[in-house]
Amino acid sequence: MTVDRNTKPAFLAGLAMIGIYAVQFVAARFSLREHLTATDLAILRFAGAGMVMLPVVWRSGLATIKALGWRRALTLAALAGLPYPIIINWGLTYAPAAHGAALCPASIVFFSFLLSHVATTDKASRQRTIGVAAIIAGLMLFIAPARIGDNTKDVFFGDLLFIASGAMFAAYAVLVRRWRIGPVTATATVVLLSCLPLPLLYLFAPSGLRAAAVAEIVSQIVIQGFLSGAAAMFLYTYVVRQLGSQTASLFMPCVPIATVLIAMTVLGETPTGTQFAAILMMAAGMAFSALSRPAAKPA
């Protein structure tokens, strides 16, 4: 795929999305080790995202959801709305952040690649198939040292949660592409429906919000809500609409790379030599896939 004036904004949007998700993983891990719970982070995520999307919702009301259809709206919200961050943050309480930063993008790449063949007319070339295989191999190699050292049922359960979240987001991306939903409509719908159950979660779910500092809560509203919950969702949906779900998913393997770089600075975590090799493998797979030509359509 060549980068021209039409695709350049989508690639820039993808790079911004990578930075947001990387910061999200590091910030989530930091707060989960302190006071906040997985539910707390989800509440702050959609409370912040709701503030950002309030003008859109206020202007259109329920017209956006009605135009989209309640069945489709609820499906998108179930896949990329409130359950999605809860599952990821739940996984982070069992497994290290490096596992989440690697397994979530890896599963998004794999399931996007798989579902695109089943649910859409997108076809992958042989070169892109090889590139995706290299990406997945690199991601598996990236988490291998940690998995060998942990070897516990709790970590394995956390890994399964990360994989499940990746499958959910991949399905969301494919459906957005198939149903031809605009990024503003998709984001507003997911955020609005996800905000509805927040009061119940705040009242009845286990919480550490009262023990957390105001600065920590505000920073998580900005990172999880304004950036990850609203901006990143909009950016990913925009990239899917412009480049397709398969190409959009290829940005995801950069998330663990960016996460490692940020975690080295903020959390003092340094990857092993094997993980550096895995990063190079993922970068090679990314380049190989991005440079591939579309598969020829059957006559």
GROMACS .gro file of C-alpha atoms in nm, residues 78-292:
model
  215
   78ALA     CA    1  -2.121  -0.467   2.355
   79LEU     CA    2  -1.803  -0.519   2.151
   80ALA     CA    3  -1.618  -0.188   2.199
   81GLY     CA    4  -1.810  -0.025   2.482
   82LEU     CA    5  -1.816  -0.079   2.858
   83PRO     CA    6  -1.735  -0.455   2.862
   84TYR     CA    7  -1.421  -0.401   2.653
   85PRO     CA    8  -1.210  -0.194   2.900
   86ILE     CA    9  -1.342  -0.392   3.196
   87ILE     CA   10  -1.211  -0.713   3.041
   88ILE     CA   11  -0.871  -0.558   2.962
   89ASN     CA   12  -0.833  -0.404   3.308
   90TRP     CA   13  -0.953  -0.728   3.467
   91GLY     CA   14  -0.676  -0.905   3.276
   92LEU     CA   15  -0.422  -0.650   3.401
   93THR     CA   16  -0.504  -0.749   3.759
   94TYR     CA   17  -0.384  -1.103   3.680
   95ALA     CA   18  -0.113  -1.061   3.415
   96PRO     CA   19   0.166  -0.801   3.360
   97ALA     CA   20   0.104  -0.501   3.138
   98ALA     CA   21   0.350  -0.639   2.881
   99HIS     CA   22   0.116  -0.934   2.827
  100GLY     CA   23  -0.179  -0.704   2.766
  101ALA     CA   24   0.016  -0.469   2.541
  102ALA     CA   25   0.125  -0.767   2.330
  103LEU     CA   26  -0.173  -1.004   2.337
  104CYS     CA   27  -0.446  -0.745   2.277
  105PRO     CA   28  -0.292  -0.613   1.952
  106ALA     CA   29  -0.191  -0.965   1.843
  107SER     CA   30  -0.544  -1.097   1.880
  108ILE     CA   31  -0.685  -0.789   1.705
  109VAL     CA   32  -0.452  -0.853   1.409
  110PHE     CA   33  -0.535  -1.223   1.395
  111PHE     CA   34  -0.913  -1.192   1.433
  112SER     CA   35  -0.934  -0.893   1.198
  113PHE     CA   36  -0.744  -1.095   0.939
  114LEU     CA   37  -0.973  -1.395   0.996
  115LEU     CA   38  -1.306  -1.212   1.016
  116SER     CA   39  -1.231  -0.993   0.715
  117HIS     CA   40  -1.225  -1.303   0.498
  118VAL     CA   41  -1.551  -1.430   0.645
  119ALA     CA   42  -1.760  -1.114   0.681
  120THR     CA   43  -1.631  -0.878   0.409
  121THR     CA   44  -1.498  -0.882   0.055
  122ASP     CA   45  -1.149  -0.779   0.170
  123LYS     CA   46  -0.883  -1.012   0.034
  124ALA     CA   47  -0.530  -1.036   0.163
  125SER     CA   48  -0.233  -1.088  -0.065
  126ARG     CA   49   0.023  -1.359   0.002
  127GLN     CA   50   0.273  -1.093   0.110
  128ARG     CA   51   0.032  -0.948   0.366
  129THR     CA   52  -0.046  -1.297   0.495
  130ILE     CA   53   0.325  -1.359   0.552
  131GLY     CA   54   0.357  -1.018   0.719
  132VAL     CA   55   0.070  -1.090   0.957
  133ALA     CA   56   0.224  -1.428   1.041
  134ALA     CA   57   0.553  -1.251   1.126
  135ILE     CA   58   0.369  -1.000   1.342
  136ILE     CA   59   0.191  -1.271   1.538
  137ALA     CA   60   0.513  -1.471   1.575
  138GLY     CA   61   0.690  -1.162   1.704
  139LEU     CA   62   0.415  -1.089   1.952
  140MET     CA   63   0.423  -1.444   2.083
  141LEU     CA   64   0.801  -1.424   2.116
  142PHE     CA   65   0.763  -1.091   2.297
  143ILE     CA   66   0.562  -1.241   2.583
  144ALA     CA   67   0.740  -1.579   2.589
  145PRO     CA   68   1.004  -1.490   2.854
  146ALA     CA   69   0.738  -1.361   3.092
  147ARG     CA   70   0.511  -1.660   3.037
  148ILE     CA   71   0.793  -1.906   3.109
  149GLY     CA   72   0.874  -1.723   3.432
  150ASP     CA   73   0.516  -1.688   3.553
  151ASN     CA   74   0.363  -2.025   3.474
  152THR     CA   75   0.054  -1.970   3.687
  153LYS     CA   76  -0.317  -2.021   3.629
  154ASP     CA   77  -0.387  -1.658   3.720
  155VAL     CA   78  -0.155  -1.524   3.450
  156PHE     CA   79  -0.301  -1.765   3.195
  157PHE     CA   80  -0.652  -1.645   3.284
  158GLY     CA   81  -0.539  -1.285   3.236
  159ASP     CA   82  -0.394  -1.376   2.896
  160LEU     CA   83  -0.726  -1.532   2.793
  161LEU     CA   84  -0.903  -1.209   2.887
  162PHE     CA   85  -0.663  -1.009   2.668
  163ILE     CA   86  -0.726  -1.243   2.374
  164ALA     CA   87  -1.103  -1.217   2.425
  165SER     CA   88  -1.084  -0.837   2.423
  166GLY     CA   89  -0.888  -0.846   2.098
  167ALA     CA   90  -1.151  -1.067   1.934
  168MET     CA   91  -1.423  -0.824   2.047
  169PHE     CA   92  -1.249  -0.518   1.905
  170ALA     CA   93  -1.168  -0.695   1.579
  171ALA     CA   94  -1.536  -0.784   1.540
  172TYR     CA   95  -1.627  -0.420   1.606
  173ALA     CA   96  -1.388  -0.301   1.334
  174VAL     CA   97  -1.519  -0.549   1.079
  175LEU     CA   98  -1.882  -0.458   1.150
  176VAL     CA   99  -1.808  -0.084   1.124
  177ARG     CA  100  -1.656  -0.149   0.782
  178ARG     CA  101  -1.937  -0.380   0.670
  179TRP     CA  102  -2.217  -0.152   0.788
  180ARG     CA  103  -2.041   0.162   0.656
  181ILE     CA  104  -2.070   0.352   0.984
  182GLY     CA  105  -1.895   0.686   1.019
  183PRO     CA  106  -1.641   0.740   1.299
  184VAL     CA  107  -1.848   1.007   1.477
  185THR     CA  108  -2.164   0.796   1.467
  186ALA     CA  109  -1.987   0.483   1.589
  187THR     CA  110  -1.801   0.663   1.868
  188ALA     CA  111  -2.105   0.857   1.989
  189THR     CA  112  -2.319   0.544   1.990
  190VAL     CA  113  -2.069   0.333   2.182
  191VAL     CA  114  -1.997   0.607   2.437
  192LEU     CA  115  -2.363   0.700   2.492
  193LEU     CA  116  -2.480   0.343   2.553
  194SER     CA  117  -2.176   0.273   2.774
  195CYS     CA  118  -2.254   0.571   2.997
  196LEU     CA  119  -2.604   0.450   3.084
  197PRO     CA  120  -2.500   0.177   3.334
  198LEU     CA  121  -2.224   0.385   3.501
  199PRO     CA  122  -2.434   0.498   3.801
  200LEU     CA  123  -2.514   0.135   3.886
  201LEU     CA  124  -2.147   0.037   3.860
  202TYR     CA  125  -2.046   0.328   4.083
  203LEU     CA  126  -2.302   0.232   4.349
  204PHE     CA  127  -2.261  -0.146   4.356
  205ALA     CA  128  -1.923  -0.248   4.209
  206PRO     CA  129  -1.609  -0.273   4.427
  207SER     CA  130  -1.426   0.060   4.412
  208GLY     CA  131  -1.111   0.233   4.530
  209LEU     CA  132  -1.206   0.579   4.409
  210ARG     CA  133  -1.239   0.718   4.761
  211ALA     CA  134  -0.884   0.614   4.848
  212ALA     CA  135  -0.731   0.756   4.528
  213ALA     CA  136  -0.587   1.106   4.505
  214VAL     CA  137  -0.774   1.370   4.305
  215ALA     CA  138  -0.477   1.408   4.068
  216GLU     CA  139  -0.482   1.034   3.993
  217ILE     CA  140  -0.855   1.037   3.921
  218VAL     CA  141  -0.833   1.344   3.698
  219SER     CA  142  -0.537   1.204   3.504
  220GLN     CA  143  -0.723   0.877   3.445
  221ILE     CA  144  -1.031   1.065   3.324
  222VAL     CA  145  -0.808   1.241   3.070
  223ILE     CA  146  -0.612   0.930   2.964
  224GLN     CA  147  -0.882   0.664   2.982
  225GLY     CA  148  -1.174   0.892   2.892
  226PHE     CA  149  -1.078   1.187   2.674
  227LEU     CA  150  -0.794   1.012   2.492
  228SER     CA  151  -0.855   0.636   2.497
  229GLY     CA  152  -1.233   0.631   2.531
  230ALA     CA  153  -1.316   0.904   2.278
  231ALA     CA  154  -1.017   1.016   2.069
  232ALA     CA  155  -0.864   0.671   2.008
  233MET     CA  156  -1.204   0.520   1.929
  234PHE     CA  157  -1.269   0.793   1.674
  235LEU     CA  158  -0.921   0.758   1.524
  236TYR     CA  159  -0.944   0.379   1.489
  237THR     CA  160  -1.289   0.398   1.331
  238TYR     CA  161  -1.158   0.663   1.090
  239VAL     CA  162  -0.862   0.445   0.992
  240VAL     CA  163  -1.094   0.146   0.938
  241ARG     CA  164  -1.318   0.352   0.710
  242GLN     CA  165  -1.023   0.489   0.511
  243LEU     CA  166  -0.793   0.186   0.490
  244GLY     CA  167  -1.003  -0.119   0.582
  245SER     CA  168  -1.008  -0.334   0.896
  246GLN     CA  169  -0.708  -0.547   0.796
  247THR     CA  170  -0.481  -0.248   0.735
  248ALA     CA  171  -0.612  -0.070   1.046
  249SER     CA  172  -0.529  -0.374   1.257
  250LEU     CA  173  -0.166  -0.356   1.139
  251PHE     CA  174  -0.112  -0.046   1.352
  252MET     CA  175  -0.183  -0.249   1.664
  253PRO     CA  176   0.150  -0.437   1.679
  254CYS     CA  177   0.318  -0.100   1.733
  255VAL     CA  178   0.134  -0.064   2.065
  256PRO     CA  179   0.361  -0.303   2.260
  257ILE     CA  180   0.666  -0.132   2.109
  258ALA     CA  181   0.548   0.210   2.222
  259THR     CA  182   0.435   0.069   2.556
  260VAL     CA  183   0.780  -0.078   2.625
  261LEU     CA  184   0.947   0.256   2.550
  262ILE     CA  185   0.711   0.446   2.780
  263ALA     CA  186   0.724   0.179   3.053
  264MET     CA  187   1.105   0.195   3.053
  265THR     CA  188   1.083   0.564   3.139
  266VAL     CA  189   0.781   0.571   3.370
  267LEU     CA  190   0.787   0.230   3.539
  268GLY     CA  191   1.155   0.142   3.505
  269GLU     CA  192   1.082  -0.177   3.309
  270THR     CA  193   1.340  -0.288   3.055
  271PRO     CA  194   1.264  -0.559   2.796
  272THR     CA  195   1.491  -0.858   2.757
  273GLY     CA  196   1.709  -0.929   2.455
  274THR     CA  197   1.446  -1.174   2.331
  275GLN     CA  198   1.180  -0.904   2.351
  276PHE     CA  199   1.400  -0.663   2.153
  277ALA     CA  200   1.431  -0.934   1.887
  278ALA     CA  201   1.054  -0.972   1.888
  279ILE     CA  202   1.016  -0.598   1.837
  280LEU     CA  203   1.236  -0.617   1.527
  281MET     CA  204   1.029  -0.911   1.399
  282MET     CA  205   0.707  -0.715   1.446
  283ALA     CA  206   0.852  -0.411   1.272
  284ALA     CA  207   0.959  -0.627   0.978
  285GLY     CA  208   0.612  -0.782   0.960
  286MET     CA  209   0.454  -0.438   0.969
  287ALA     CA  210   0.671  -0.312   0.685
  288PHE     CA  211   0.620  -0.628   0.479
  289SER     CA  212   0.242  -0.606   0.517
  290ALA     CA  213   0.219  -0.230   0.459
  291LEU     CA  214   0.417  -0.253   0.137
  292SER     CA  215   0.207  -0.537  -0.003
   0.00000   0.00000   0.00000
